[in-house]
Amino acid sequence: MKKRGVGLGVSFYGTGYGNGFPDVSNAEVQLLEGGKVGIFVGATEVGQGAKTAMIQIGAEALNMDHKDIVLVSEDTSQMMDSGTAAATRQTYNTGNAVKIACENFNKRLFDLAKVELGLNSTAGLVAQDGDIYLGIFPQKRISYKDLSEKYKDDIIRVVGSFTAQTVKMDDETGQGAPYWPYTFNACMVLVEVDTNTGRVELLKAAFAQDVGRAVNPSLVKGQMDGGFAMSLGYTLFEDLALENGVMKNRKFSKYLLPTSMDMIDVENIIIEDPESTAPYGAKGIGEPVTIPIGPAILNAIYDASGVRIFNLPVTPEKLMKALRESEESEAI
Amino acid sequence: MTLKTVGKSIIRVDAYSKVTGKALYPQDIYLDDMLYAKTLRSKVPHANIKIDTREAERQEGVVRIFTHKDVPLNEHGVVLKDHNVFAADKVRQIGAPIAFVVGESEEACINGMNKIKVEYEELPGVFDPLEAMKEGSPKVHGQSNIIYHYKLRCGDIEEGFKNCVAIAENTYTTHMQDHAFLQPEAGISYMEEDGTLVVAVATQYPHYDREEIARTLKLEEEKVKVINTNVGGAFGAREDITIQIHLALAALTLNRPVKVVFGREESFQAHSKRHPMVMKYKTGADKDGYLQAMEAEIVGDSGAYCSWAMNVLRKAGVHATGPYHIPNVKVDSYAVYTNNPFTGAMRGFGATQIPNAAEQQMDILAEKLGISPFEIRQKNIFKTGSKTATGQVLLESVPLDRCLEELVKRYDEFLKLKNVVDETIEEGVL
């Protein structure tokens, strides 16, 4: 028999290294030949979209087209340390460093523009699309390209740094502010449990994720789909069959990952509530998108079948056993 | 605030190179005069070992076999330096690297590897973290297997449970998970003309890799360059050192480019896993559905090495309450060594395991109280101004209520599909 159930899961997730450990990101911004701008930052692209997000934050801060920005994040001899691409920290931490570096870069260029344009002050200068001009008299204008030619022997490169704030917890009570910021989410799934085979199939899902502000909504939704699939595999399929230190399932023919046949079209809902300490309000979401799906599936399995699974993963064998035990206890 | 670029779904800058196959991953890189390498790994989970490489070194095409004797400082690790670059006299998990065979071809390396004699004097192992915590258990490192104990104390749980009309008490377990990224570990190392040692790998943190290479090989950091190629997925498994130091040592010693590429099975054995956890929970709510007390004991299996165990079990402990205001909380979380494959960072970092317990507890309590899963959550979730169990004030950007509201809006639609007549479901129409 096939039985259906709905389940909920909600979670929170603290980002950053945490617990008072210095969590520092650095970024450098340089005026390149031809007036393009280079951002040199150790934000590794692991597929999450760090390069694109850092360019977007940079383009926003520099008020220029993202296509005129070149980002270098691959070579330790060319960039400063921006911490690891982990802990859901790149958008918030390194995003802040990039934004600060770009703001410092603008200030530097304003100082140069003041000299080049023969002004008394930098007040009222505007940076826009690779030009610097005076708002009240836009004819006073110089392009990044011209500046790059004038200063080609004197590299214009500035640094921006950001250190996240956390408070180490007390050893005895655990009191402190271990992570900042926190990110929140909620997921609802509809599953179908086949009581003859123990298989669980996902039919429908809605997933709401707080992002502070979405730097790139498509990338956010991509992360949400990926996190969902990873959690689906964790909850229902992936089993290393570990016994006495031996992983029996250590190839993809035995370690079952979800495929496109198992994945469903998740309705991803982006919730924006900007965080004032974040770059343009954006919080990281790389890890939290993996968290509430499993619990929602587990609660849906119970709603469908009346069986609670206390031990992951919910393989068909395990679910069949639990269903049989539950029938037997009802019969008594 | 009007934004021009932030908030736009621009096409990712690496999309074109990746979808056209132009993006370079480390296994795509070939250099002139390049050598290949293979890693000999432990076949048993706990043993004293003796290694004899003499016959292997004489095999045709084998250029050099590196072992612990060749490493100036044979220890690394993201928190504790409890990993060996190569096992010296003891192995603590299956898959621990013992030797790095460098040769003119992959075949020569395999041939050489097969001729290395490893004498295993097997030791009793410990594979269950609860067993490992006991005094008489086999010890993986030093005198105790307990690496870390995090304590969270807030309010008075005994008083709290007195006010509860519904209490749920259960033990939950989660298993080990592999990151299963698409691109197994691979890398290439070489010397530049000015003496700079270059290691090109797919990594999450090139500056950390550089630091560990320089530290273990006693080089100036400035003389080491890590180039991060395209990364074919990471999810936490590219945080610990795997091939970086082996490659660096080989290129530095031989002054020739050296390449190593893992297959899938070796990848499974080489990198960390998600911590399995045993989560003992007791959660109580009062007659109005408000949570009053929660007690949890969480034990995480760190396997043979620490990696991020402290940070992961700390994160598990801090997130043990779920996103709920609970006035009385007691959490103890432990990280424990065993002879299982080592565990480390994996997407969610200890906070992923927790809600499999905490969120089922919420539904169990709701059922006992006769309220809906939505209602119990709406009553207890963090809102702006809430204080977490660690005493942290959530000043802003706490839109969990809005996340839940979005689901409430869709609930009827889900319910309608749930209640489709059984016959239709059985016929497989839907």
CSV table of N, CA and C in Angstrom, one decimal, chain B residues 3 7 48 51 64 77 93 96 106-107 123 151 167 191 293 393 427:
chain,number,residue,atom,x,y,z
B,3,LEU,N,19.8,49.0,-5.6
B,3,LEU,CA,21.0,48.3,-6.0
B,3,LEU,C,21.0,48.0,-7.5
B,7,GLY,N,21.6,41.4,-6.4
B,7,GLY,CA,20.2,41.1,-6.5
B,7,GLY,C,19.8,40.7,-7.9
B,48,ASN,N,50.6,-1.8,14.5
B,48,ASN,CA,51.9,-1.3,14.4
B,48,ASN,C,52.5,-1.8,13.1
B,51,ILE,N,57.9,-1.1,7.5
B,51,ILE,CA,57.8,-1.0,6.1
B,51,ILE,C,59.2,-1.3,5.5
B,64,ARG,N,61.3,6.9,-7.1
B,64,ARG,CA,61.6,7.2,-5.7
B,64,ARG,C,60.4,6.7,-4.9
B,77,GLY,N,47.4,18.9,10.4
B,77,GLY,CA,46.0,18.9,10.9
B,77,GLY,C,45.4,20.3,11.0
B,93,GLN,N,43.8,4.0,10.9
B,93,GLN,CA,42.5,3.8,10.1
B,93,GLN,C,42.9,3.1,8.8
B,96,ALA,N,45.0,5.1,5.7
B,96,ALA,CA,46.0,6.0,6.1
B,96,ALA,C,47.2,5.9,5.2
B,106,GLU,N,52.2,5.4,-14.5
B,106,GLU,CA,51.3,4.9,-13.5
B,106,GLU,C,51.5,3.4,-13.2
B,107,GLU,N,51.7,2.7,-14.3
B,107,GLU,CA,51.9,1.3,-14.2
B,107,GLU,C,53.2,1.0,-13.3
B,123,LEU,N,46.4,-4.4,16.1
B,123,LEU,CA,46.1,-4.1,17.5
B,123,LEU,C,44.5,-4.1,17.6
B,151,LYS,N,30.1,22.0,27.0
B,151,LYS,CA,29.0,22.1,28.0
B,151,LYS,C,28.2,23.4,27.7
B,167,ILE,N,6.5,15.4,27.6
B,167,ILE,CA,8.0,15.2,27.6
B,167,ILE,C,8.3,14.1,26.5
B,191,MET,N,58.7,22.6,-9.9
B,191,MET,CA,59.6,23.7,-9.4
B,191,MET,C,59.6,24.8,-10.5
B,293,ALA,N,12.1,23.0,28.8
B,293,ALA,CA,13.4,22.4,29.1
B,293,ALA,C,13.8,21.5,28.0
B,393,VAL,N,21.9,37.6,21.8
B,393,VAL,CA,20.7,38.3,21.4
B,393,VAL,C,20.6,38.4,19.9
B,427,GLU,N,-3.3,2.6,-7.8
B,427,GLU,CA,-3.2,2.4,-9.3
B,427,GLU,C,-2.0,3.1,-9.9
